[in-house]
Tab-separated table of C-alpha atoms in Angstrom:
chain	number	residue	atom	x	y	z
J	1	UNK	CA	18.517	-12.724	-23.763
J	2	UNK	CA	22.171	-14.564	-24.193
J	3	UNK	CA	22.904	-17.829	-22.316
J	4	UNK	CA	25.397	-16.201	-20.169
J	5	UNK	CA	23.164	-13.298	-19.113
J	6	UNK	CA	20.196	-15.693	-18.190
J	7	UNK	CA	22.888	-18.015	-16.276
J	8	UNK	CA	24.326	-14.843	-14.207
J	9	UNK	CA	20.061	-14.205	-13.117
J	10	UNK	CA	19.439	-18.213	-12.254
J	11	UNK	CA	22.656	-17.675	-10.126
J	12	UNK	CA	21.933	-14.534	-8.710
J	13	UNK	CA	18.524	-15.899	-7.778
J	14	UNK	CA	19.362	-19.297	-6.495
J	15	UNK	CA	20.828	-17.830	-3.523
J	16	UNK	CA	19.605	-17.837	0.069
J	17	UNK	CA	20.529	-13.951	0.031
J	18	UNK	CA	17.901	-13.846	-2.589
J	19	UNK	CA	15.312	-16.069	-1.205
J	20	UNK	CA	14.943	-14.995	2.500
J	21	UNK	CA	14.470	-10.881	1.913
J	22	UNK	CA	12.023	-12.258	-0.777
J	23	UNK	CA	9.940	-14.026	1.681
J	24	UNK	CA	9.944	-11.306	4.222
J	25	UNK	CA	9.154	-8.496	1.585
J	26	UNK	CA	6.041	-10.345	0.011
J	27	UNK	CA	5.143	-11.182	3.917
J	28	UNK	CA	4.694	-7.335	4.309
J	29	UNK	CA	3.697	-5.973	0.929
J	30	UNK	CA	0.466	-8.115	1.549
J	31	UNK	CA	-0.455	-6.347	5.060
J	32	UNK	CA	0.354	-3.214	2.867
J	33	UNK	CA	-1.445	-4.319	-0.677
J	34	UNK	CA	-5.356	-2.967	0.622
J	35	UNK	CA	-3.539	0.500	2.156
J	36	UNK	CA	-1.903	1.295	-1.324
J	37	UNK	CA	-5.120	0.124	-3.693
J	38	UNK	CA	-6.753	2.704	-1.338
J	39	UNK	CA	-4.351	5.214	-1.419
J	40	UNK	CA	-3.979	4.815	-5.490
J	41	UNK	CA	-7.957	5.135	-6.072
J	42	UNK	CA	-8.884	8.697	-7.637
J	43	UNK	CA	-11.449	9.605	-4.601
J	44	UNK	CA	-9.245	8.224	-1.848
J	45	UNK	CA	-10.946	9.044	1.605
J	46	UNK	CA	-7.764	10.436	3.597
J	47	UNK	CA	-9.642	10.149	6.894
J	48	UNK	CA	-10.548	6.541	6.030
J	49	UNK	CA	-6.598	6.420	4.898
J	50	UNK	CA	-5.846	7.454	8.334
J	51	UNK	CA	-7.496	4.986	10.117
J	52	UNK	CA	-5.914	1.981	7.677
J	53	UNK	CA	-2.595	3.177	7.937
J	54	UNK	CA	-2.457	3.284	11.959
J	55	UNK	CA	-4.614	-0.520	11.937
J	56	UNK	CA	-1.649	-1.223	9.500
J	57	UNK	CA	1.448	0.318	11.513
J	58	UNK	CA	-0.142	-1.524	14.815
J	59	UNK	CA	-0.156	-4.963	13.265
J	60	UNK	CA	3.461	-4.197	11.690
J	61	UNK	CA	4.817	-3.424	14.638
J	62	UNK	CA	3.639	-6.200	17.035
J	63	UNK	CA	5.291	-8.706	13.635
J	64	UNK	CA	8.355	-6.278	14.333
J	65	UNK	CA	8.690	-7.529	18.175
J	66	UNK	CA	6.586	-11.155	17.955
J	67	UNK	CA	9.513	-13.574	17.461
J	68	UNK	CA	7.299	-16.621	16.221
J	69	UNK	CA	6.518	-14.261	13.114
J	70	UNK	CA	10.119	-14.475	12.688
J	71	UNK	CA	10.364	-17.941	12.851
J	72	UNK	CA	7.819	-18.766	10.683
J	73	UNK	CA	9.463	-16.494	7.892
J	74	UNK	CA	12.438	-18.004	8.261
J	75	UNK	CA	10.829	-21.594	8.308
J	76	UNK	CA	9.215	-20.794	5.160
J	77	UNK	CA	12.264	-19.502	3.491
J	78	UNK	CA	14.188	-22.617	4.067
J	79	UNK	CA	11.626	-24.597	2.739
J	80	UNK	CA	11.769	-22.604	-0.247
J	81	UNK	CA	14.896	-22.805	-0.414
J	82	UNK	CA	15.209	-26.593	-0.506
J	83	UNK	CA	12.994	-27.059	-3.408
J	84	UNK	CA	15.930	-25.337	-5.228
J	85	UNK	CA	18.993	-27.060	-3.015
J	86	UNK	CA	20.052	-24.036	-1.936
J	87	UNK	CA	21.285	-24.727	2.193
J	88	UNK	CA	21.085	-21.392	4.522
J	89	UNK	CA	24.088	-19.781	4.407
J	90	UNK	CA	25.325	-16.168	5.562
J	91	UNK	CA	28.070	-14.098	4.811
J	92	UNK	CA	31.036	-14.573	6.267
J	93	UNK	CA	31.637	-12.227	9.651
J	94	UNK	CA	35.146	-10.429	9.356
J	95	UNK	CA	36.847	-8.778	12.430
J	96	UNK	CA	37.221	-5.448	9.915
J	97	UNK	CA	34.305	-5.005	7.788
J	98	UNK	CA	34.443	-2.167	5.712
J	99	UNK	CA	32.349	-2.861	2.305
J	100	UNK	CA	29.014	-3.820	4.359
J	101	UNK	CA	28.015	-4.390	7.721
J	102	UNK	CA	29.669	-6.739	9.832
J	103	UNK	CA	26.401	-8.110	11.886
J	104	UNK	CA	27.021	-9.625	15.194
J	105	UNK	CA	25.449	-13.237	15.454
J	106	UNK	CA	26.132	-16.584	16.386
J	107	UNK	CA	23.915	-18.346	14.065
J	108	UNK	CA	22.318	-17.703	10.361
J	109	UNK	CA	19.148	-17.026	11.333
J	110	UNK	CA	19.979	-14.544	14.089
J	111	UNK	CA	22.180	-12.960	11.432
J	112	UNK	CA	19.262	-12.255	8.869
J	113	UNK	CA	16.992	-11.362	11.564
J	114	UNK	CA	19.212	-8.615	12.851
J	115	UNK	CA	20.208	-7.834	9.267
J	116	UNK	CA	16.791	-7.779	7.395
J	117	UNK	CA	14.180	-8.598	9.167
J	118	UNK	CA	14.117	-5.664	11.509
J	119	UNK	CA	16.088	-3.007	9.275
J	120	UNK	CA	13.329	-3.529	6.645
J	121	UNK	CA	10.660	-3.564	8.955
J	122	UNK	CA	11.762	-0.451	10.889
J	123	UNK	CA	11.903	1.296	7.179
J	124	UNK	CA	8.488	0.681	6.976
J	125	UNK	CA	7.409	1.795	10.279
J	126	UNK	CA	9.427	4.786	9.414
J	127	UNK	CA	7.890	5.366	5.842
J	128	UNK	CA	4.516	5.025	7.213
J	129	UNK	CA	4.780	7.457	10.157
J	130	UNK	CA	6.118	10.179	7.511
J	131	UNK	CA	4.265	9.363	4.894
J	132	UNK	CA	1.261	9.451	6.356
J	133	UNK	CA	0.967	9.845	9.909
J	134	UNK	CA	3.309	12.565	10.095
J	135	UNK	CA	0.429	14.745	7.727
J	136	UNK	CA	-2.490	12.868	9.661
J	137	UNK	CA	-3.548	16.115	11.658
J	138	UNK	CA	-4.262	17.498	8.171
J	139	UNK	CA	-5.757	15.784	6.846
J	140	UNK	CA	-8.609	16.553	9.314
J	141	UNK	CA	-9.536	19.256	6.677
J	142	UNK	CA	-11.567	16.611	4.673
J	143	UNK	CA	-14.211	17.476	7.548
J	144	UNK	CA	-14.635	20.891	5.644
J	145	UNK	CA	-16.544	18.952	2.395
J	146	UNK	CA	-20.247	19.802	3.111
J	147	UNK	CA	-21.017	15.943	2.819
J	148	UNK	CA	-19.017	15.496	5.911
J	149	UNK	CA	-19.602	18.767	8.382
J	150	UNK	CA	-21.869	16.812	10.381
J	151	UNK	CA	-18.188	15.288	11.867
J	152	UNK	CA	-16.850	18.330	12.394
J	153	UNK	CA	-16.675	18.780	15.807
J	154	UNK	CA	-15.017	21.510	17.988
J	155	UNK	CA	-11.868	19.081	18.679
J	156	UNK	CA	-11.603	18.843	15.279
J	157	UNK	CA	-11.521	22.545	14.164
J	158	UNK	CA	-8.716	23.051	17.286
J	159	UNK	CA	-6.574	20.075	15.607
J	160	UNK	CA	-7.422	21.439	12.398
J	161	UNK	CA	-6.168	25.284	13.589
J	162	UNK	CA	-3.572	23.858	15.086
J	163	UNK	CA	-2.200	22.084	11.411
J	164	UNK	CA	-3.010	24.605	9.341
J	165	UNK	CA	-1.783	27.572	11.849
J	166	UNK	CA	1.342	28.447	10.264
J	167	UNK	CA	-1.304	29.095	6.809
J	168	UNK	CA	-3.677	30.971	8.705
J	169	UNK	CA	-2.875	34.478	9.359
J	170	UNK	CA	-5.890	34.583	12.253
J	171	UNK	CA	-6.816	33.342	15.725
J	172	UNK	CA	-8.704	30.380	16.767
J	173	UNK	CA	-11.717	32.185	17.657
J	174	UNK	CA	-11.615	33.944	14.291
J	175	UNK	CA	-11.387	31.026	12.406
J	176	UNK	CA	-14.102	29.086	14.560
J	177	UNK	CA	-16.432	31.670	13.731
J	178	UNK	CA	-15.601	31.162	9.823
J	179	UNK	CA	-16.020	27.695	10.264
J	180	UNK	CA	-19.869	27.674	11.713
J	181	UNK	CA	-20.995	30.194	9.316
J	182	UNK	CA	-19.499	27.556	6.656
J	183	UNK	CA	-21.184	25.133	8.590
J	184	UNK	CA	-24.487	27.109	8.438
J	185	UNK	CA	-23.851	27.999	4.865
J	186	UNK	CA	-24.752	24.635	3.867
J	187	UNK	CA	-27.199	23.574	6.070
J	188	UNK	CA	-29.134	25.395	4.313
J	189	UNK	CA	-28.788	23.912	0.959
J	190	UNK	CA	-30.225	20.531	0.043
J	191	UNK	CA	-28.064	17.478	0.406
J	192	UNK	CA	-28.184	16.714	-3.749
J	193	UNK	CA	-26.590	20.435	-4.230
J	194	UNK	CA	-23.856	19.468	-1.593
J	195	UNK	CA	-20.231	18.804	-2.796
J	196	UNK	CA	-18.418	15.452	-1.668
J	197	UNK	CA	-15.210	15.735	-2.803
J	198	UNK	CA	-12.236	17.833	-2.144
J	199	UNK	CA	-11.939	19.541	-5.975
J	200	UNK	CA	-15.493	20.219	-5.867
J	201	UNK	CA	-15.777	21.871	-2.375
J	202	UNK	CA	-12.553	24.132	-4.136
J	203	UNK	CA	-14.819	24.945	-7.126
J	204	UNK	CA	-17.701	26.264	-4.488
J	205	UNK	CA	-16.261	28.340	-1.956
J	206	UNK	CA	-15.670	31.806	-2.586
J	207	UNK	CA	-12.166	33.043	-0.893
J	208	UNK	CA	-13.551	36.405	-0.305
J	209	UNK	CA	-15.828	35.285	2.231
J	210	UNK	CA	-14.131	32.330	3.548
J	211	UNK	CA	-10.401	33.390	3.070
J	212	UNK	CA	-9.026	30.745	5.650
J	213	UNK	CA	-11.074	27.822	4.508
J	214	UNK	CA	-9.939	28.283	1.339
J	215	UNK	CA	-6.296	28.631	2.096
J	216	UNK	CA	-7.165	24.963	4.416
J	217	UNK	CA	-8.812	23.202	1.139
J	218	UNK	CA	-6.180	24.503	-1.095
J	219	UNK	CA	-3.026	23.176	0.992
J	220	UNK	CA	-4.951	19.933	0.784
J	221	UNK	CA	-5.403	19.176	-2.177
J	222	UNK	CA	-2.037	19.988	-3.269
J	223	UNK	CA	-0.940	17.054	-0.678
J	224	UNK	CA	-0.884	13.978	-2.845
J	225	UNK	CA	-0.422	10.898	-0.336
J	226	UNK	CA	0.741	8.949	-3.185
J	227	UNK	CA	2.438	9.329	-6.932
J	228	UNK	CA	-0.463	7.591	-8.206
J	229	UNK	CA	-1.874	10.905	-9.711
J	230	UNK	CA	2.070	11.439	-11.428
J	231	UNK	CA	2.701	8.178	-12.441
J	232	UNK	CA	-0.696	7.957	-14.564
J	233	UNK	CA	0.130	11.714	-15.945
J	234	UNK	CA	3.583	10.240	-17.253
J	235	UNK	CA	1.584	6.587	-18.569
J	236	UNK	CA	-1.073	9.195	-19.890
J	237	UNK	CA	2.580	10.976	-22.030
J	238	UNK	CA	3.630	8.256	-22.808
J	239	UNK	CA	0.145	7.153	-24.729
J	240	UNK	CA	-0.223	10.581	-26.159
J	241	UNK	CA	3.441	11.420	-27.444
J	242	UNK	CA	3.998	8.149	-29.606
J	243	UNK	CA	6.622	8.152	-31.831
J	244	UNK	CA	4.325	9.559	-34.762
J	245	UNK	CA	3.849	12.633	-32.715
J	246	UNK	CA	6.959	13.341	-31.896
J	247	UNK	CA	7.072	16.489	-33.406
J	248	UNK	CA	4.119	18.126	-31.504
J	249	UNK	CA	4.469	21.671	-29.788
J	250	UNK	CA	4.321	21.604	-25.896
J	251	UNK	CA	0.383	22.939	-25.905
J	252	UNK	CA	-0.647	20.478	-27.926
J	253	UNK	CA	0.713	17.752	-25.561
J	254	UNK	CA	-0.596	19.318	-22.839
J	255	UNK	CA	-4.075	19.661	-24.304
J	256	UNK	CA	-4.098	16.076	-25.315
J	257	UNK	CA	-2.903	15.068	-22.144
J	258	UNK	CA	-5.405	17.032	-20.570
J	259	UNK	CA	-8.091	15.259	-22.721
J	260	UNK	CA	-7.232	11.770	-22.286
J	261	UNK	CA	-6.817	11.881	-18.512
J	262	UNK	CA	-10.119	13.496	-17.937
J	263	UNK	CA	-11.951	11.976	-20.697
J	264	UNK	CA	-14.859	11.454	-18.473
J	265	UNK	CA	-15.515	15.331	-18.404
J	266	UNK	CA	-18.783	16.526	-20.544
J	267	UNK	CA	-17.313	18.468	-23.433
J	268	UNK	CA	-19.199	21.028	-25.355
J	269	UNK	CA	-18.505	20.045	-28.781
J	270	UNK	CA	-20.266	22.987	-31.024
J	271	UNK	CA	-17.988	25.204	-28.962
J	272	UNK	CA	-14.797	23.384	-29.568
J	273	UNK	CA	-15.554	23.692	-33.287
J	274	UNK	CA	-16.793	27.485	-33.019
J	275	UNK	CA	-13.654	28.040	-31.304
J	276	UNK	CA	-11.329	26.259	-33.673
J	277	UNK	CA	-13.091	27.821	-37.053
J	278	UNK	CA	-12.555	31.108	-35.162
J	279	UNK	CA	-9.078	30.497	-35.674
J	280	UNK	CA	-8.304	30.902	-39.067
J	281	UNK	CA	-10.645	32.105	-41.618
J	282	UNK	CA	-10.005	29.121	-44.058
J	283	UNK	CA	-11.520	27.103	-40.603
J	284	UNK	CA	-15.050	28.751	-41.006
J	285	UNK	CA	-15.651	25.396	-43.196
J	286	UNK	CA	-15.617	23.560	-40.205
J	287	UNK	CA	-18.038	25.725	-38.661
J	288	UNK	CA	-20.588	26.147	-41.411
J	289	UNK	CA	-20.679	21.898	-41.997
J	290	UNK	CA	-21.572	21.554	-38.223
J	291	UNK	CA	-24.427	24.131	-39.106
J	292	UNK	CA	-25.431	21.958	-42.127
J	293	UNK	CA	-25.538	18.535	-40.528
J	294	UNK	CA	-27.884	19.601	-37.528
């Protein structure tokens, strides 16, 4: 990095404008850090989720209306501030403002308030609530993993109907029925032999018998509440497709891929190496040294 370049950051940085949305971002990310570990974890609980991200919205928005939560921020950022020698300052207020917004306010602390502290803060309320709260009704469908019928309650199965009813081509008593024969399905099967997750349940109902549950289970699990599941696909790419295989047809990539994010799966290896002698008949080498060696 030039001099010049690392001078324009220091400046850019040393700047009250800097400082002050710092403080209140890293205020908030830490009231947020537990929800998005949780939400990021491979067996997330989305009812647990549920109840985190409305304990999290409450306490976000009594900060959003408690002015001493304000005033500490602020009285943190100036201390900050003048370890550096950087004074409070805000932008100067022009009668016609037309390449940002002209905030109203008679001092600088009233003018970040207005002009941070509860625009950011109102973006997360808003995130939240269609992020997560918005889809919170179905997510009631995690009730439908045999591990957790014994919560499924009536209320639940309306709310759940009542989510899902655009999906379900039935009526409520229809699908209430479906429900307690699921629910009697299982109680007949011993608590080890019970699936407690939401691919597994997938794997174990059969959609000729319990159509609608199915069509529940599999709108679901195609709602990710977070890109944690893409962003370690593309990491998992960009492991895989180095710069020594950058030649490599689309199948094999996808194989790979497939390989290295689920590397915890049991493979069957004799069958992997049937399968690839199978191929080609100069392959059947393969095949007849795996012989040899057991």
């Amino acid at each position: 990095m030039s001099d010049a370049k690392a001078r324009t950051y220091v400046c850019s940085i040393e700047r009250f404008d800097f400082i002050l949305p710092l403080v209140v971002c890293e205020h908030v990310l830490q009231i947020l850090a537990p929800l998005s570990e949780l939400l990021q974890a491979k067996d997330s609980d989305l009812i647990e989720a549920m109840k985190e991200t409305k304990a999290v919205y409450a306490v976000i928005q009594n900060e959003r209306n408690d002015d001493m939560v304000w005033d500490a921020l602020y009285a943190s950022a100036v201390d900050f501030a003048a370890t550096i020698d950087v004074e409070p300052s805000s932008p100067r207020c022009a009668h016609r403002q037309t390449l940002r917004a002209n905030t109203p306010a008679n001092s600088i602390d009233v003018y970040w308030k207005r002009s941070v502290f509860f625009p950011f803060y109102d973006h997360v309320l808003q995130e939240l609530d269609d992020r997560l709260l918005g889809c919170s009704e179905r997510f009631i469908a995690q009730y439908l993993i045999p591990s957790n019928l014994g919560q499924l309650t009536d209320n639940r199965v309306n709310a759940l109907y009542e989510a899902f009813k655009a999906d379900i081509p039935v009526s409520m008593a229809v699908f209430h029925t479906e429900v307690k024969r699921w629910i009697t399905r299982w109680s007949l099967e011993d608590e080890e032999n019970m699936p407690s997750s939401l691919q597994d349940t997938l794997h174990s109902v059969n959609p000729d018998l319990y159509p609608n549950i199915f069509t529940v289970l599999s709108v679901l699990i195609s709602m990710p509440v977070s890109t944690a599941s893409a962003e370690r696909s593309f990491s998992v790419m960009r492991r895989v497709k180095s710069y020594m295989r950058s030649t490599m047809s689309t199948e094999r990539l996808s194989a790979l891929a497939m390989l290295h994010a689920h590397k915890d799966m049991p493979v069957d290896y004799e069958a992997v190496v049937k399968e690839f002698a199978q191929g080609k008949s100069r392959r059947l080498v393969f095949l007849f040294n795996n012989k040899e060696s057991q």
